[in-house]
Amino acid sequence: KTKVFMEGFYLHNFVQSVFKALLAEGVAVEGGTLVVSGDGRYWNPEAIQIIIKIAFANGVKRVWCGTGGLLSTPAVSAVIRTRGKGMEPFGGFICSASHNPGGITEDFGIKYNCEN
């Protein structure tokens, strides 16, 4: 639920755990490019700002974010797989509760996708 993600450092801890796993696997996080966007649900703007701050703290050099933080899940996945000129994202966070209802008392979801 959205309220759970908003409590304390729940989202922060989840995002940092993803970065720790990526670094442990040798993913080129430092100096890399990360995609961060969502589907516009309640609390997406705040969550995206938290994710971006944690990304920069982990050495990410560039963040690609949709205008106003908006990109659909398929669009984010397509951007992650973009190739060319050394600007390939190593992955991305997508803020979306899929087809579930959103809102402060409803669902909030976050996914991490990689370039596979």
mmCIF file of C-alpha atoms in Angstrom:
data_model
loop_
_atom_site.group_PDB
_atom_site.id
_atom_site.type_symbol
_atom_site.label_atom_id
_atom_site.label_comp_id
_atom_site.label_asym_id
_atom_site.label_seq_id
_atom_site.Cartn_x
_atom_site.Cartn_y
_atom_site.Cartn_z
ATOM 1 C CA LYS A 1 0.000 0.000 0.000
ATOM 2 C CA THR A 2 1.067 3.583 -0.644
ATOM 3 C CA LYS A 3 1.117 4.478 3.049
ATOM 4 C CA VAL A 4 3.654 1.702 3.741
ATOM 5 C CA PHE A 5 6.051 3.096 1.131
ATOM 6 C CA MET A 6 5.623 6.556 2.663
ATOM 7 C CA GLU A 7 6.507 5.422 6.200
ATOM 8 C CA GLY A 8 9.970 6.080 7.575
ATOM 9 C CA PHE A 9 12.631 4.923 5.141
ATOM 10 C CA TYR A 10 10.795 1.974 3.567
ATOM 11 C CA LEU A 11 11.307 3.146 -0.026
ATOM 12 C CA HIS A 12 14.852 4.376 0.701
ATOM 13 C CA ASN A 13 15.860 0.973 2.085
ATOM 14 C CA PHE A 14 14.361 -0.903 -0.856
ATOM 15 C CA VAL A 15 16.110 1.295 -3.423
ATOM 16 C CA GLN A 16 19.456 1.138 -1.613
ATOM 17 C CA SER A 17 19.201 -2.662 -1.392
ATOM 18 C CA VAL A 18 18.808 -2.786 -5.191
ATOM 19 C CA PHE A 19 21.934 -0.648 -5.611
ATOM 20 C CA LYS A 20 23.879 -2.860 -3.189
ATOM 21 C CA ALA A 21 22.869 -5.945 -5.185
ATOM 22 C CA LEU A 22 23.811 -4.280 -8.483
ATOM 23 C CA LEU A 23 27.231 -3.264 -7.150
ATOM 24 C CA ALA A 24 27.794 -6.759 -5.733
ATOM 25 C CA GLU A 25 27.058 -8.195 -9.188
ATOM 26 C CA GLY A 26 29.547 -5.853 -10.839
ATOM 27 C CA VAL A 27 26.996 -3.707 -12.655
ATOM 28 C CA ALA A 28 28.554 -0.428 -13.807
ATOM 29 C CA VAL A 29 26.489 1.800 -11.525
ATOM 30 C CA GLU A 30 29.222 4.372 -10.918
ATOM 31 C CA GLY A 31 29.292 6.731 -13.876
ATOM 32 C CA GLY A 32 26.312 4.958 -15.401
ATOM 33 C CA THR A 33 22.898 6.010 -16.641
ATOM 34 C CA LEU A 34 19.678 5.102 -14.828
ATOM 35 C CA VAL A 35 16.076 5.475 -16.026
ATOM 36 C CA VAL A 36 13.494 6.546 -13.422
ATOM 37 C CA SER A 37 9.821 7.212 -14.162
ATOM 38 C CA GLY A 38 6.320 6.190 -13.266
ATOM 39 C CA ASP A 39 2.720 6.130 -14.332
ATOM 40 C CA GLY A 40 1.645 9.287 -12.489
ATOM 41 C CA ARG A 41 -0.006 7.676 -9.501
ATOM 42 C CA TYR A 42 -0.271 9.249 -6.096
ATOM 43 C CA TRP A 43 3.174 9.847 -4.507
ATOM 44 C CA ASN A 44 5.107 9.177 -7.747
ATOM 45 C CA PRO A 45 6.807 12.611 -7.839
ATOM 46 C CA GLU A 46 8.089 12.264 -4.282
ATOM 47 C CA ALA A 47 9.209 8.665 -4.810
ATOM 48 C CA ILE A 48 11.057 9.589 -8.016
ATOM 49 C CA GLN A 49 12.964 12.340 -6.190
ATOM 50 C CA ILE A 50 13.993 9.890 -3.458
ATOM 51 C CA ILE A 51 15.179 7.356 -6.049
ATOM 52 C CA ILE A 52 17.179 9.982 -7.954
ATOM 53 C CA LYS A 53 18.918 11.215 -4.792
ATOM 54 C CA ILE A 54 19.879 7.670 -3.811
ATOM 55 C CA ALA A 55 21.091 7.002 -7.363
ATOM 56 C CA PHE A 56 23.438 9.990 -7.301
ATOM 57 C CA ALA A 57 24.663 8.988 -3.832
ATOM 58 C CA ASN A 58 25.638 5.616 -5.353
ATOM 59 C CA GLY A 59 27.666 7.225 -8.130
ATOM 60 C CA VAL A 60 25.143 7.279 -10.968
ATOM 61 C CA LYS A 61 26.204 10.001 -13.401
ATOM 62 C CA ARG A 62 23.025 10.481 -15.467
ATOM 63 C CA VAL A 63 19.329 9.928 -14.823
ATOM 64 C CA TRP A 64 16.823 9.774 -17.631
ATOM 65 C CA CYS A 65 13.340 10.697 -16.420
ATOM 66 C CA GLY A 66 10.174 11.233 -18.407
ATOM 67 C CA THR A 67 8.679 14.722 -18.508
ATOM 68 C CA GLY A 68 6.994 15.244 -15.160
ATOM 69 C CA GLY A 69 8.220 11.777 -14.203
ATOM 70 C CA LEU A 70 5.748 10.126 -16.577
ATOM 71 C CA LEU A 71 6.536 7.098 -18.711
ATOM 72 C CA SER A 72 4.565 3.882 -19.044
ATOM 73 C CA THR A 73 6.153 0.589 -18.019
ATOM 74 C CA PRO A 74 6.614 -0.508 -21.662
ATOM 75 C CA ALA A 75 8.157 2.870 -22.521
ATOM 76 C CA VAL A 76 10.636 2.662 -19.625
ATOM 77 C CA SER A 77 11.574 -0.872 -20.659
ATOM 78 C CA ALA A 78 12.174 0.298 -24.226
ATOM 79 C CA VAL A 79 14.341 3.199 -23.044
ATOM 80 C CA ILE A 80 16.407 0.853 -20.840
ATOM 81 C CA ARG A 81 17.183 -1.241 -23.902
ATOM 82 C CA THR A 82 18.232 1.800 -25.964
ATOM 83 C CA ARG A 83 21.712 1.512 -27.386
ATOM 84 C CA GLY A 84 24.162 3.994 -28.803
ATOM 85 C CA LYS A 85 27.030 6.349 -28.157
ATOM 86 C CA GLY A 86 27.924 4.884 -24.772
ATOM 87 C CA MET A 87 24.782 6.230 -23.107
ATOM 88 C CA GLU A 88 23.126 2.892 -22.434
ATOM 89 C CA PRO A 89 21.211 2.750 -19.168
ATOM 90 C CA PHE A 90 22.204 -0.130 -16.896
ATOM 91 C CA GLY A 91 18.594 -0.348 -15.712
ATOM 92 C CA GLY A 92 15.702 1.599 -14.324
ATOM 93 C CA PHE A 93 13.122 2.010 -11.607
ATOM 94 C CA ILE A 94 9.468 2.096 -12.589
ATOM 95 C CA CYS A 95 6.918 3.431 -10.110
ATOM 96 C CA SER A 96 3.643 1.701 -10.913
ATOM 97 C CA ALA A 97 1.003 -0.400 -9.214
ATOM 98 C CA SER A 98 0.202 -2.003 -12.573
ATOM 99 C CA HIS A 99 -3.561 -2.432 -12.947
ATOM 100 C CA ASN A 100 -4.344 -1.979 -9.245
ATOM 101 C CA PRO A 101 -6.070 1.161 -7.953
ATOM 102 C CA GLY A 102 -3.804 3.985 -6.793
ATOM 103 C CA GLY A 103 -4.122 6.597 -4.080
ATOM 104 C CA ILE A 104 -2.933 7.138 -0.541
ATOM 105 C CA THR A 105 -5.020 4.221 0.790
ATOM 106 C CA GLU A 106 -4.508 2.029 -2.275
ATOM 107 C CA ASP A 107 -1.547 0.495 -4.091
ATOM 108 C CA PHE A 108 1.913 1.796 -4.937
ATOM 109 C CA GLY A 109 4.474 -0.356 -6.656
ATOM 110 C CA ILE A 110 8.087 -0.144 -7.703
ATOM 111 C CA LYS A 111 9.953 -2.353 -10.145
ATOM 112 C CA TYR A 112 13.583 -2.527 -11.175
ATOM 113 C CA ASN A 113 14.241 -3.510 -14.799
ATOM 114 C CA CYS A 114 17.625 -4.185 -16.333
ATOM 115 C CA GLU A 115 18.923 -4.169 -19.877
ATOM 116 C CA ASN A 116 18.514 -7.906 -20.509
#
